[in-house]
Each structure stands twice: as C-alpha cells, then as structure tokens.
PDB file of C-alpha atoms and ligand atoms in Angstrom:
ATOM      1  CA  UNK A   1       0.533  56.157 -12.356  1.00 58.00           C
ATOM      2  CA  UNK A   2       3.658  55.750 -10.304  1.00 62.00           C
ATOM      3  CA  UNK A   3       1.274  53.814  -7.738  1.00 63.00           C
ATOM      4  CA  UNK A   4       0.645  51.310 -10.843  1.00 61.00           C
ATOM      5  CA  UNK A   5       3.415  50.788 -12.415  1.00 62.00           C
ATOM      6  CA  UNK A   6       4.795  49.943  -8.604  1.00 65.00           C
ATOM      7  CA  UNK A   7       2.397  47.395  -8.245  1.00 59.00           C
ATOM      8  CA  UNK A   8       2.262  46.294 -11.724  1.00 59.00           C
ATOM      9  CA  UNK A   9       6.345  45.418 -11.208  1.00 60.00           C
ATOM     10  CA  UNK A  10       6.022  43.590  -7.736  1.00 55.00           C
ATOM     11  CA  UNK A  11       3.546  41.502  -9.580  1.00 56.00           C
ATOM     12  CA  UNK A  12       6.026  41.003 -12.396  1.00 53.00           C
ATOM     13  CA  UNK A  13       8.590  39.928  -9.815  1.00 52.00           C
ATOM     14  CA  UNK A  14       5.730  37.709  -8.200  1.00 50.00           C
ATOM     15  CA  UNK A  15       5.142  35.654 -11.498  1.00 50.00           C
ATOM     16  CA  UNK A  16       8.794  35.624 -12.400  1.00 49.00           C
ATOM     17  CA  UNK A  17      10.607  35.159  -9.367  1.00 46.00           C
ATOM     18  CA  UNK A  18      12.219  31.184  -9.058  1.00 47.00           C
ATOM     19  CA  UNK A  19       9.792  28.960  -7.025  1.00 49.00           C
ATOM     20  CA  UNK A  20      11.039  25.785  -5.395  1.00 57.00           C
ATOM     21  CA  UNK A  21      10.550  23.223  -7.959  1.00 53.00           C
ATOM     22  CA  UNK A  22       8.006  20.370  -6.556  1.00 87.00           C
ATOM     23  CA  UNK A  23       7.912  16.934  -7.799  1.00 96.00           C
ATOM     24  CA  UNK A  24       4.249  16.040  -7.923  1.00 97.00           C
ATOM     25  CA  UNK A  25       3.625  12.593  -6.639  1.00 98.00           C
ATOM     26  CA  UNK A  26       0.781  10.142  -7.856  1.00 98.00           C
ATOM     27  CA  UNK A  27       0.494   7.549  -5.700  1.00 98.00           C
ATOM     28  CA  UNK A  28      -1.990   4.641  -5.814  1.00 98.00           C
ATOM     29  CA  UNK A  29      -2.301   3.411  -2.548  1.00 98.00           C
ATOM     30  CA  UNK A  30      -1.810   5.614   0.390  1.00 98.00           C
ATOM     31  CA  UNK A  31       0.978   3.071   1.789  1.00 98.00           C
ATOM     32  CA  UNK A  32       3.663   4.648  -0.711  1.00 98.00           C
ATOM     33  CA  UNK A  33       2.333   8.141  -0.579  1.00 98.00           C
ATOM     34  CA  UNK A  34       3.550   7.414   3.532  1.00 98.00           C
ATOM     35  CA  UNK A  35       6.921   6.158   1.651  1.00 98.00           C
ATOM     36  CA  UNK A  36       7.219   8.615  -0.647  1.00 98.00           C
ATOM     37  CA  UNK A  37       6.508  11.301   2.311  1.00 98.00           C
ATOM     38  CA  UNK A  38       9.408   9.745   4.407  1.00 98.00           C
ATOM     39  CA  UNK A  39      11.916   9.712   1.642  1.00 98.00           C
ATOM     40  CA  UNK A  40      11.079  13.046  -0.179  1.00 98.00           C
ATOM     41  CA  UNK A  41      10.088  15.423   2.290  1.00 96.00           C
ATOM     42  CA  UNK A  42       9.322  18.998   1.675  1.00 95.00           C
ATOM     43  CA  UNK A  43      10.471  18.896  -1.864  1.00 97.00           C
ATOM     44  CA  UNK A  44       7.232  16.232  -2.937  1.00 98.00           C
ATOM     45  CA  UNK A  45       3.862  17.338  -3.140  1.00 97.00           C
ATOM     46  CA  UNK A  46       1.934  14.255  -2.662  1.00 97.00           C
ATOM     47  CA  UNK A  47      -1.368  13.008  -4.105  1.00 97.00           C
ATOM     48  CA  UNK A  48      -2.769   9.671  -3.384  1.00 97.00           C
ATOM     49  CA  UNK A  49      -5.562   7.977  -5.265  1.00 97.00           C
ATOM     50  CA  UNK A  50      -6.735   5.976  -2.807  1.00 97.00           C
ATOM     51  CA  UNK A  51      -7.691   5.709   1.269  1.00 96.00           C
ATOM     52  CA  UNK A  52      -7.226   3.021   3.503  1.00 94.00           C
ATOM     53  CA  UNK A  53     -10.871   2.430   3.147  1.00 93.00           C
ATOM     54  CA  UNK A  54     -11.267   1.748  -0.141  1.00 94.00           C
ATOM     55  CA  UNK A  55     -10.468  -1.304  -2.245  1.00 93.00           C
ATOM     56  CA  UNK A  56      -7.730  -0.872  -4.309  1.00 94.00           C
ATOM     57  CA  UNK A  57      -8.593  -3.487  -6.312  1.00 92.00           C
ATOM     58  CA  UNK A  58     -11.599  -1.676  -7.694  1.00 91.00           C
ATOM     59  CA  UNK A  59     -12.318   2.332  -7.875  1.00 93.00           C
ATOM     60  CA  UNK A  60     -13.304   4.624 -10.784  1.00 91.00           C
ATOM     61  CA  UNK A  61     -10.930   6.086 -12.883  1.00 91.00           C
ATOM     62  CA  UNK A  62     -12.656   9.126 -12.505  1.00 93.00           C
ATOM     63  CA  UNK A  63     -11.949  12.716 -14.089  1.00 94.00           C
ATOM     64  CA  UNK A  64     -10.692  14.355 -10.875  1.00 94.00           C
ATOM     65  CA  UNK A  65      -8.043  11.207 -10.665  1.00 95.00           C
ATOM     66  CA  UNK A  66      -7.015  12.038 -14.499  1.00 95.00           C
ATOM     67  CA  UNK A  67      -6.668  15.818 -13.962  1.00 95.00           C
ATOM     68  CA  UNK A  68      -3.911  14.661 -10.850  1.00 95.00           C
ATOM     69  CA  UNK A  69      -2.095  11.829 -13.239  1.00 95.00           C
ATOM     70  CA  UNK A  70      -1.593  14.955 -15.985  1.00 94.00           C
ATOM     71  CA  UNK A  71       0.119  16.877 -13.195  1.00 94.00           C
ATOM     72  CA  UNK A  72       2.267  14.058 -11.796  1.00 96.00           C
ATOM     73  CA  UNK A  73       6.149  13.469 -12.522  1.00 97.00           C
ATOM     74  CA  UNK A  74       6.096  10.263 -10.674  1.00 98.00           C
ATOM     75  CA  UNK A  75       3.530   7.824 -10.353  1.00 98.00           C
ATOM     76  CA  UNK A  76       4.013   5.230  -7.696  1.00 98.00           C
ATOM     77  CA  UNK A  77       1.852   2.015  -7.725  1.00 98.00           C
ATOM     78  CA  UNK A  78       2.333  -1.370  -6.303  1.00 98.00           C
ATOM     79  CA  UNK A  79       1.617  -3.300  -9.715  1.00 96.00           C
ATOM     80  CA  UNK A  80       1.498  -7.062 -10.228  1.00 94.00           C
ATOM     81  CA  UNK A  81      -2.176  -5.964 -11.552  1.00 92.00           C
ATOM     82  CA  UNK A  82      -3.364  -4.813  -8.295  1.00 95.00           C
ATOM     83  CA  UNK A  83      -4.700  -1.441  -9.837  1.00 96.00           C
ATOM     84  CA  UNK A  84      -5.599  -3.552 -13.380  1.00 93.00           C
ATOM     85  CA  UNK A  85      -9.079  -2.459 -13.433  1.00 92.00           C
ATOM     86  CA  UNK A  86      -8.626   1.407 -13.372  1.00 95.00           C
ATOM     87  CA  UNK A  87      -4.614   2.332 -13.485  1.00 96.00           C
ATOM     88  CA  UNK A  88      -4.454   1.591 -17.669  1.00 95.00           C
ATOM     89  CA  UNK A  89      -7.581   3.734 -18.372  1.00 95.00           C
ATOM     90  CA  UNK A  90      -6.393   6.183 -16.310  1.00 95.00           C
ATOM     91  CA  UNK A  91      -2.968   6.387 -17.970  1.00 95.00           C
ATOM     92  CA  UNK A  92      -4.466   6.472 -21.416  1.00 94.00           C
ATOM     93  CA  UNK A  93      -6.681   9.001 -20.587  1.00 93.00           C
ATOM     94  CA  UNK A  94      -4.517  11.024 -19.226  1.00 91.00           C
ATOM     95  CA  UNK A  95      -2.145  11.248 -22.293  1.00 89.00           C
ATOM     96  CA  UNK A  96       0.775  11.854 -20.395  1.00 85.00           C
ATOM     97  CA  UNK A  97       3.898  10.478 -21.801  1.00 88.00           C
ATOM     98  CA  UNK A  98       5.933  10.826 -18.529  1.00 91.00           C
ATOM     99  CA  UNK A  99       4.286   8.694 -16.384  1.00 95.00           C
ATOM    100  CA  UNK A 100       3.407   5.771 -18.709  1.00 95.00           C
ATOM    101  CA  UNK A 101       4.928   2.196 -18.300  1.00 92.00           C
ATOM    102  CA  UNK A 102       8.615   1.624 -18.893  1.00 93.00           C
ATOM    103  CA  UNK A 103       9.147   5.336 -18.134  1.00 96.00           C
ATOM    104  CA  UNK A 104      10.898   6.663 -15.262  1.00 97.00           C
ATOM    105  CA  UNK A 105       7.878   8.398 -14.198  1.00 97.00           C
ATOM    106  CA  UNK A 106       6.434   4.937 -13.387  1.00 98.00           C
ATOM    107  CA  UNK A 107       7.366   2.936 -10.507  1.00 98.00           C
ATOM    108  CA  UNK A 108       5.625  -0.215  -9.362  1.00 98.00           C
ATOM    109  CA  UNK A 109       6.464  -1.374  -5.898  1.00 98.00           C
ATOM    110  CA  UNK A 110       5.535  -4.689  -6.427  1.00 97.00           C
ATOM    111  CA  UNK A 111       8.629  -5.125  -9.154  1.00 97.00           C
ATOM    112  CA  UNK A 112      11.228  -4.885  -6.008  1.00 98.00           C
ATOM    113  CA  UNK A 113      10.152  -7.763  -4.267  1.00 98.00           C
ATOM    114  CA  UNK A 114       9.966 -11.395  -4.039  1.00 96.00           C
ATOM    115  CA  UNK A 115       6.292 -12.193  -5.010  1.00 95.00           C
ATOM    116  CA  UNK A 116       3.989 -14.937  -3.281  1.00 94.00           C
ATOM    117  CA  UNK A 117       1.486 -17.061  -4.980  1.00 89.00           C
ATOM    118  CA  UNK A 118       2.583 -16.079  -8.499  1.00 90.00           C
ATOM    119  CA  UNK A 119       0.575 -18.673 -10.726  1.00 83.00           C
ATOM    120  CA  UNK A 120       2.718 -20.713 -12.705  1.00 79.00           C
ATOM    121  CA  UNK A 121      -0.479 -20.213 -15.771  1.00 74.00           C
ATOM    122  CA  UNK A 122      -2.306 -17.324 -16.117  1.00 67.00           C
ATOM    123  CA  UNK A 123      -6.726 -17.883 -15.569  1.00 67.00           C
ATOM    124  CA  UNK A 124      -8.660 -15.131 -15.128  1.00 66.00           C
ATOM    125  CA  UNK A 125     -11.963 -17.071 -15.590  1.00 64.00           C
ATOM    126  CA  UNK A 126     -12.628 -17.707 -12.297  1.00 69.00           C
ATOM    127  CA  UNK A 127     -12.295 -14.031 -11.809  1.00 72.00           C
ATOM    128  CA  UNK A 128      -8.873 -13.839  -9.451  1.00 76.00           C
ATOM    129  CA  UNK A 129      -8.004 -10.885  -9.209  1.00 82.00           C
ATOM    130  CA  UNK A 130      -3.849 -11.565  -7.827  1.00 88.00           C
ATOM    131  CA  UNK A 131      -3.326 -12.981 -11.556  1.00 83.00           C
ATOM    132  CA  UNK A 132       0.097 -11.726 -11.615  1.00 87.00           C
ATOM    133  CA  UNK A 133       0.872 -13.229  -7.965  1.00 92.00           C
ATOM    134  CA  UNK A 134      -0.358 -11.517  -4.511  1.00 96.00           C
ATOM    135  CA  UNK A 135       0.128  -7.651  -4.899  1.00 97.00           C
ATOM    136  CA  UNK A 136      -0.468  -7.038  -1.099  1.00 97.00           C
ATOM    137  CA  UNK A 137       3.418  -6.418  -0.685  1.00 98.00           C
ATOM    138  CA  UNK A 138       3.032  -3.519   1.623  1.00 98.00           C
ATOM    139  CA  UNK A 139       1.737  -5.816   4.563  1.00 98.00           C
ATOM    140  CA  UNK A 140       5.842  -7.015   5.387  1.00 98.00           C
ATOM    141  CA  UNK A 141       8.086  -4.164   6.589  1.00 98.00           C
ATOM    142  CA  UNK A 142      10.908  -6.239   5.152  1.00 98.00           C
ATOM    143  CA  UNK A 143       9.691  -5.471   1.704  1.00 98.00           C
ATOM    144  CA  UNK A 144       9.224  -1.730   2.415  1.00 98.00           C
ATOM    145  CA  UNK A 145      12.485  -1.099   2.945  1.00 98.00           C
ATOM    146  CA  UNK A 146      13.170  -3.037  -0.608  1.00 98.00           C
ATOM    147  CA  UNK A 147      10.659  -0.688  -2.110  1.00 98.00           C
ATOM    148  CA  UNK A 148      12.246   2.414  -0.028  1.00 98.00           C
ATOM    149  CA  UNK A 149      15.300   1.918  -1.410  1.00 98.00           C
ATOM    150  CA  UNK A 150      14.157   1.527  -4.867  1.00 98.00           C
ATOM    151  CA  UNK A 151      11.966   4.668  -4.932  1.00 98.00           C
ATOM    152  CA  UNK A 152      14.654   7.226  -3.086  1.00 98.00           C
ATOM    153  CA  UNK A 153      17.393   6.341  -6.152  1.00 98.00           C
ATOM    154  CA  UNK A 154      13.821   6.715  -8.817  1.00 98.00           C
ATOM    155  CA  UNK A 155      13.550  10.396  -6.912  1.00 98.00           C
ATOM    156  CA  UNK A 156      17.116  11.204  -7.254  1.00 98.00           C
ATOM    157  CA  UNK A 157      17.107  10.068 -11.097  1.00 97.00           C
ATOM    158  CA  UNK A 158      13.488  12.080 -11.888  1.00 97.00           C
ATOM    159  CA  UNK A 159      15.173  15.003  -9.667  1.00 97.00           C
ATOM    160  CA  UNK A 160      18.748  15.096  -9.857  1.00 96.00           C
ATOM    161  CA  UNK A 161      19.607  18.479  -8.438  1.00 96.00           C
ATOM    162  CA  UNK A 162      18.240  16.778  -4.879  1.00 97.00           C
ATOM    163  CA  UNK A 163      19.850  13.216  -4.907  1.00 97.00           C
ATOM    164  CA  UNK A 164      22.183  14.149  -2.008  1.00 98.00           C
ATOM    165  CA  UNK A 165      18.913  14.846  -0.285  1.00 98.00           C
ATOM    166  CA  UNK A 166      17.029  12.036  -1.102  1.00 98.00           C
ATOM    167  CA  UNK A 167      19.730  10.023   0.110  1.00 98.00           C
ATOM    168  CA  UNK A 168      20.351  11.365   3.387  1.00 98.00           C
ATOM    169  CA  UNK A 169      16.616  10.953   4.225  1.00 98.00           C
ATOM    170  CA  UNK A 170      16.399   7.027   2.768  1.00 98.00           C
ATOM    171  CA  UNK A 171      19.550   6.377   5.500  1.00 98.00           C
ATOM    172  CA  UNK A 172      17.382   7.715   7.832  1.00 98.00           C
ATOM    173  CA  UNK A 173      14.429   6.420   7.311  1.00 98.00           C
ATOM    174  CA  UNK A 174      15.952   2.573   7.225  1.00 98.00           C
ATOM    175  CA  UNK A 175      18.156   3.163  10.364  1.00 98.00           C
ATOM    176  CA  UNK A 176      14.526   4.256  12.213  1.00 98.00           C
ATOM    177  CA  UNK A 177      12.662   1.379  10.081  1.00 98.00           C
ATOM    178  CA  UNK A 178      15.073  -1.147  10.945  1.00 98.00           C
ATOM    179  CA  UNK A 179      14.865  -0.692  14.598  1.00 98.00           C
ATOM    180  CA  UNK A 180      11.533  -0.448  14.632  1.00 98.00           C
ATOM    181  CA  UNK A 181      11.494  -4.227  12.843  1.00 98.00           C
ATOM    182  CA  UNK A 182      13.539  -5.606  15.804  1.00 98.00           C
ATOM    183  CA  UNK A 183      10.968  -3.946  17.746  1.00 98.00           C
ATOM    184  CA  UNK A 184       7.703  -5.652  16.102  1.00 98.00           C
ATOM    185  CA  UNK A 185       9.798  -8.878  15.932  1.00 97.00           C
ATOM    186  CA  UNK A 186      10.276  -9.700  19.639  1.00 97.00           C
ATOM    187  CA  UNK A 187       6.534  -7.975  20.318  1.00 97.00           C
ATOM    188  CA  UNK A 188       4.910 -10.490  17.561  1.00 97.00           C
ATOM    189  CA  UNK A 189       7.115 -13.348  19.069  1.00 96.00           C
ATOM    190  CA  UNK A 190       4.042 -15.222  20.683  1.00 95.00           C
ATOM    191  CA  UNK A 191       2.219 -15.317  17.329  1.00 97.00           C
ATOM    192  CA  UNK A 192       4.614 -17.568  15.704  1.00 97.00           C
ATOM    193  CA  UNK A 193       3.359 -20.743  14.584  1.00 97.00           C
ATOM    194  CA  UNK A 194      -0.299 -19.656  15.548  1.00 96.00           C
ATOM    195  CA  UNK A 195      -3.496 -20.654  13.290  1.00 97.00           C
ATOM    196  CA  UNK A 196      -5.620 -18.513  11.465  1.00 97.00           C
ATOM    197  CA  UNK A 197      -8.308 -18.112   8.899  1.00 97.00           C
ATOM    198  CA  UNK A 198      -8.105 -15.011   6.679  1.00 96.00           C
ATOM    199  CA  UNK A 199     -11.142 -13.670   4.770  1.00 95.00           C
ATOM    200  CA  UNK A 200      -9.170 -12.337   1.269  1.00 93.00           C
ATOM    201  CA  UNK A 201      -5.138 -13.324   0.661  1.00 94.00           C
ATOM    202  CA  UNK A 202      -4.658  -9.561   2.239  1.00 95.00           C
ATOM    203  CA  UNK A 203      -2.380 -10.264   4.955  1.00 96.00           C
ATOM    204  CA  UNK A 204       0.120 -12.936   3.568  1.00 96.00           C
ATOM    205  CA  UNK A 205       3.273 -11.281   3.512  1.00 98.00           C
ATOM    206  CA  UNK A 206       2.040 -10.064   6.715  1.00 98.00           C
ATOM    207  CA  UNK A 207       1.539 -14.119   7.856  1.00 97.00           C
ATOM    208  CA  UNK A 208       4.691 -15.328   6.446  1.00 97.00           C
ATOM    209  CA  UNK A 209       6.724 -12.384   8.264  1.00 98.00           C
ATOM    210  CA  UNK A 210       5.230 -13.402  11.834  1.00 97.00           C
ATOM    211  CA  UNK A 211       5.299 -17.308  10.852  1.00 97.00           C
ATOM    212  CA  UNK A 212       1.608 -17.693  11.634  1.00 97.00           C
ATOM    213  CA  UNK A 213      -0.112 -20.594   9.872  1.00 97.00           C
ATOM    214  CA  UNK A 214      -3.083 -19.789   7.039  1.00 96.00           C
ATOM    215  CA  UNK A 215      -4.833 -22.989   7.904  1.00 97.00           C
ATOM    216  CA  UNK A 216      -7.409 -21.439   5.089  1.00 96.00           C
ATOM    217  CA  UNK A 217      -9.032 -18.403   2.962  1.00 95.00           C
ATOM    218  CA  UNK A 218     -12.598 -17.588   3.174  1.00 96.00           C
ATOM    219  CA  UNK A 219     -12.950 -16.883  -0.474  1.00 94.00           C
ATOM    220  CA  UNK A 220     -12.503 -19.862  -2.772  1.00 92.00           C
ATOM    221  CA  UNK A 221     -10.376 -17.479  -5.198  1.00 89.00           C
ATOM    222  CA  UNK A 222      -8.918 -13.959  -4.443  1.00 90.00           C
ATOM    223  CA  UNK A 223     -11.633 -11.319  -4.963  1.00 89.00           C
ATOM    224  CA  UNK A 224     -14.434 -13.871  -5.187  1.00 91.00           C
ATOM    225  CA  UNK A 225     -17.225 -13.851  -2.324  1.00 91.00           C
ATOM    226  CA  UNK A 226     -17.643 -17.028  -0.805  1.00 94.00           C
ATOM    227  CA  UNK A 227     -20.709 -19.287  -1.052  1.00 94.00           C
ATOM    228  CA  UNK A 228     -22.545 -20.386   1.929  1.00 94.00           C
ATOM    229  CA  UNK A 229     -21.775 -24.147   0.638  1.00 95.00           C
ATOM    230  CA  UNK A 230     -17.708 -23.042   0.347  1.00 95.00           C
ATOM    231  CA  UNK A 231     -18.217 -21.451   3.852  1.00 95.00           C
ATOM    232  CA  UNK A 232     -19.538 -24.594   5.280  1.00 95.00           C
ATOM    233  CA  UNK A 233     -16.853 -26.570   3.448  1.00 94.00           C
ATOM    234  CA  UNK A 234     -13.980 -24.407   5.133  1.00 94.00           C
ATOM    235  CA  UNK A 235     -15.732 -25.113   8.489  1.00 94.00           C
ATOM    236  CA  UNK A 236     -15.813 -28.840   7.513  1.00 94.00           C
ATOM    237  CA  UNK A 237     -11.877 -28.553   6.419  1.00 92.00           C
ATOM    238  CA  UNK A 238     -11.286 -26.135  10.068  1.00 93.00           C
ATOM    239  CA  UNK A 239     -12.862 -28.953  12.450  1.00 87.00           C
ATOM    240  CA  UNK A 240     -10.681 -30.737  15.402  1.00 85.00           C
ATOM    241  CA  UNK A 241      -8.134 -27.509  14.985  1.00 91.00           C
ATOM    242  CA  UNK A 242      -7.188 -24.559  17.343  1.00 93.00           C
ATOM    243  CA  UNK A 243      -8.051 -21.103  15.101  1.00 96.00           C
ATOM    244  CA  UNK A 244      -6.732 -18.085  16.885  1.00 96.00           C
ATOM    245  CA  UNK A 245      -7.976 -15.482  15.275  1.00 97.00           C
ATOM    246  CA  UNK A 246      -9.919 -15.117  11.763  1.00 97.00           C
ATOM    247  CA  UNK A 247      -8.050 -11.628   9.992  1.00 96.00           C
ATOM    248  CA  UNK A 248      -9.946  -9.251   8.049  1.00 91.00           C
ATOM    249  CA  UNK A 249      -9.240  -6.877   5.925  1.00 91.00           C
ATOM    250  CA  UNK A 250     -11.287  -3.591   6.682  1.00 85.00           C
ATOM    251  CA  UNK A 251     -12.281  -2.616   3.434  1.00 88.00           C
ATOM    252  CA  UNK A 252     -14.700  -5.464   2.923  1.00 87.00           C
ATOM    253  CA  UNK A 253     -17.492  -6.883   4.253  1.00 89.00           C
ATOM    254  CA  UNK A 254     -17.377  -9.173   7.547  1.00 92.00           C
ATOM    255  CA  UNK A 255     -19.923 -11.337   7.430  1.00 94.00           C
ATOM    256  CA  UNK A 256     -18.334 -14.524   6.452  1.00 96.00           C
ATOM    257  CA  UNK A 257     -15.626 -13.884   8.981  1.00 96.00           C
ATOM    258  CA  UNK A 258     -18.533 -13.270  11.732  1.00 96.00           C
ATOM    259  CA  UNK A 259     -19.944 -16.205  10.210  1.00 96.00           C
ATOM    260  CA  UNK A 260     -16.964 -18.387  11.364  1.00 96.00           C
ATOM    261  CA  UNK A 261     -16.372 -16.616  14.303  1.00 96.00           C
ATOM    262  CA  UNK A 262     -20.259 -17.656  15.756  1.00 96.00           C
ATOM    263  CA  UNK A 263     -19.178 -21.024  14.305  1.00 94.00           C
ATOM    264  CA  UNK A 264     -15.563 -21.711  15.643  1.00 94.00           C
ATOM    265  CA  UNK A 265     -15.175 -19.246  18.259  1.00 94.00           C
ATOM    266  CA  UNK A 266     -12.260 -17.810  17.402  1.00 96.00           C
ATOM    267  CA  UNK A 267     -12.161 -14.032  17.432  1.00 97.00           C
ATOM    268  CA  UNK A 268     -12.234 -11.633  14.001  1.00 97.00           C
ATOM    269  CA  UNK A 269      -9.654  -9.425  14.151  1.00 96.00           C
ATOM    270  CA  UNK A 270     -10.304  -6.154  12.078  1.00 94.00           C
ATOM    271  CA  UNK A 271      -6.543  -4.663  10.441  1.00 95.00           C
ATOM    272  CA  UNK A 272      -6.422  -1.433   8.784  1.00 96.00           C
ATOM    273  CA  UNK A 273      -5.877  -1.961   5.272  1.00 96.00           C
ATOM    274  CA  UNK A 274      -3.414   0.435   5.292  1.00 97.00           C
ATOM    275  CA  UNK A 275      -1.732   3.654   6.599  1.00 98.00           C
ATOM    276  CA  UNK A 276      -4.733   6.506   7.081  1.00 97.00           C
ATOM    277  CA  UNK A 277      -2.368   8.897   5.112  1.00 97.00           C
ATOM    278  CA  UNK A 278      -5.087  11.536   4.750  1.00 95.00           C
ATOM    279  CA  UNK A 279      -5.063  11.710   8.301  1.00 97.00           C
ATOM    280  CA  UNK A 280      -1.592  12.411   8.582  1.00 97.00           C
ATOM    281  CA  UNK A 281      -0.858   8.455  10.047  1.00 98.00           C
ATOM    282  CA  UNK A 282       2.827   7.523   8.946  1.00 98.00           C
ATOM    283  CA  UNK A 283       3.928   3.741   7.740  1.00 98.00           C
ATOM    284  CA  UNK A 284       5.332   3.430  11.050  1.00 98.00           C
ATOM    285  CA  UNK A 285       2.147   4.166  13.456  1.00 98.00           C
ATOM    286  CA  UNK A 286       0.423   2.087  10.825  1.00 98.00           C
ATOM    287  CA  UNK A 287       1.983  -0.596  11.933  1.00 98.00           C
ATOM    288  CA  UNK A 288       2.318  -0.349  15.269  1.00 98.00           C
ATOM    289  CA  UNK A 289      -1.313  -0.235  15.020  1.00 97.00           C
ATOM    290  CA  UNK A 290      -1.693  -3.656  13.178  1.00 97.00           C
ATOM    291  CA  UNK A 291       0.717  -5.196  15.843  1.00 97.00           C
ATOM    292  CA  UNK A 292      -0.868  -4.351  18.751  1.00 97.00           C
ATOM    293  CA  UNK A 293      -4.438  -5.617  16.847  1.00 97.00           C
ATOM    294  CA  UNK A 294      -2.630  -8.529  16.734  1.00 97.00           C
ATOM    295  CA  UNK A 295      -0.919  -9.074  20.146  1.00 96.00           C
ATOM    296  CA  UNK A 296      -3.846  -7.790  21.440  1.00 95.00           C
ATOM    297  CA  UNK A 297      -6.018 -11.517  20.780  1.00 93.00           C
ATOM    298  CA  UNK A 298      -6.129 -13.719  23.625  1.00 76.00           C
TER     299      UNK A 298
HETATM  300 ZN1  LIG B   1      -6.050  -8.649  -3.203  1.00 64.82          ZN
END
C-alpha cells in the first residue's frame, strides 16, 4: 500500500508539476519554419506544412494538417494568396479562433514587404495563380530580415513572458544575416546585368536582388504550363540574344526548360525551392546553396 500510494504521488507530481510552456508553430512553407527556428529557439515547437519539394501553391488540406492548425498558437504563412487553394479550408476546418485572419495568431510574411508584379485588376480567368502580386518573397534575403523583424515582435506579443528573449535572438540573427548579405553580394557580383529565362516567376525577388535581366518566363501566365506554340514563340522572342542560364524551380517539371536549353544552349540551372528544413538545413545554408548554383554557371 505504502509502495502505491508512493508511486501514485510521484505520478501526481508528474502530471502537475509546471512544464515549460511551448508555443506551437504552424508554418506553411518550410522557409519561415527556418525563421521562426532562428528567432524562437528552444521555446517554439515547430511544425511546417510543407517541404521544399512540394508546391506550395497546391497541396491537400488534409486531416493530419488540420489536427496540427488546432494545436498551433501561431500560424506563419507568406500570403498574397500563395497558399489560396488549401490555407482557408484548412482554417475553417480547423475551427480555431486563434489562428484565423486578423488575429494575432496569424502572420503572413508577404504583408512586410514591398510586393512585385501586383496587378493593378484582379483576373483569375486565365488561371494566375500570383493574383495578389508575386508571393515568392522568401527568394531576397533583404526581405527576410523585413519578415524577421516582424515575426520576433508577433512572438513577443503571442508570448510576452519571453520578449526579452525573442529580442536578443532577432539582434542576433540580423547581425549574422547581414554579414552574410555583404557576403552573397560581392560573390553574386559577376551575375549582374546577366540574361536569363526562368520557367515560373519563382525567382524574381531573387533576379531583382542580383540585377540579372528576365529577358522572359516560360509559362505564358504564373502557374500555367506552357504550350509548345508559346514555347516556340519565346524562342522566336529569345533569338540574336546571349541567355546565361534558364532557372528552374525544383518542384516542377523541366521539360520546357530542357526544351530551351537543347534549343539555345544555355544551361538549366536547378535551385532548391527552398530551405530542406526537415533535414535540419537553416535559411542561411539554403542560400549559400542557391549562390553557389548560381556562380557556379559558366
Ligand atoms: Zn508562384
């Protein structure tokens, strides 16, 4: 009995006894579960929805997705209707008041930066799927840091008792972030001003960083597959000009970019969508990945 009532108590003390409180993380896109791991640390448990693999654009809202929304304090999406086709269902189903929009549960990278190609009138008919303006923020360190320092002061508001925490590891993160910056800017120097062809509008804030020139887009509209009549078009438009390199996005298919490639010469060069989060790959080595890719094209 005495035995018992011993164990019966430690077990009491087990149930009872304070645990750390974790803020569960939802994140969309594995790029901001990366962030989110740099700025929160040990006191985040971090989920993310997607790989680097997949197209963000399009995945299932499946069950297993809205079991991890119900459990989340902070969702962190890019927006600008990248995640259109799955994130509403997936809110609504999920029932959870914290984390809907206009809460502080609900933070959309996307609304911290300057936006390319926003359209100045709304047309889905021809099936775009950037209708809100390109969503593909993440590809421009400059605009991490924008969305770093937006989602440490969300942290500190969702989890006060932490701020000072938060804080400290934000100024850490942008004092590493911003060297590293200076870093990929002299490396990328010879790539300024070069041509290129680009499958989907992936890599534009990427582009516009480095100054290299879109000289065109192998789909006729964002998320549309091109034609063999628009491919041989673009070659029409591409003829009498220097292409370096034709980028491609690695979650979708590259046979119009080998296509042009037989056709022009020019290389395809093959950039991870994003960070490989599940395999423990930070922002950082992300893009130092993506950089040397790119330096890497003679
Ligand atoms: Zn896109």
């Amino acid at each position: 009995m005495k035995y018992l009532l011993k164990i019966l108590s430690l077990l009491l003390l087990l149930v009872f006894s304070p645990v750390q409180a974790d803020i569960n993380v939802f994140a969309c896109e594995p790029e901001w579960a990366a962030l989110a791991q740099e700025l929160g640390g040990d006191k985040l448990t971090i989920y993310s929805a997607t790989t680097a693999m997949q197209d963000p654009h399009h995945i299932q809202a499946r069950p297993s997705l809205i079991a991890k929304a119900r459990r989340a304090d902070l969702l962190v999406c890019t927006g600008a209707e990248l995640e259109t086709g799955w994130l509403p269902l997936l809110l609504r189903k999920s029932g959870y008041a914290k984390i809907q929009q206009n809460q502080p549960g609900n933070f959309a990278a996307a609304d911290f930066v300057d936006k390319h190609d926003v359209p100045e009138k709304l047309d889905r008919s021809m099936g775009d799927v950037h209708a809100e303006g390109n969503p593909h923020i993440h590809t421009n360190p400059e605009n991490i840091l924008l969305v770093a320092d937006a989602l440490y002061k969300r942290l500190a508001e969702i989890d006060v008792d932490n701020s000072e925490y938060y804080l400290a590891r934000y100024q850490s993160f942008e004092k590493k972030w911003k060297h590293s910056i200076e870093q990929w800017k002299t490396k990328t120097d010879v790539l300024r001003g070069v041509n290129i062809v680009t499958h989907h509008t992936y890599w534009t804030y990427l582009n516009d960083w480095l100054g290299m020139r879109v000289l065109a887009t192998l789909e006729p509209v964002p998320g549309v597959s091109p034609s063999s009549s628009h491919l041989a078009k673009v070659k029409k438009q591409l003829s009498q000009q220097e292409i370096k390199m034709i980028l491609h996005v690695s979650y979708v298919s590259d046979r119009p970019s080998q296509w042009l490639a037989e056709q022009t010469g020019a290389p395809v060069v093959a950039l991870p969508a994003t960070v490989d989060y599940q395999d423990g790959q930070t922002l950082s080595q992300w893009f130092d990945e993506v950089i040397r890719r790119l330096v890497d094209v003679k």
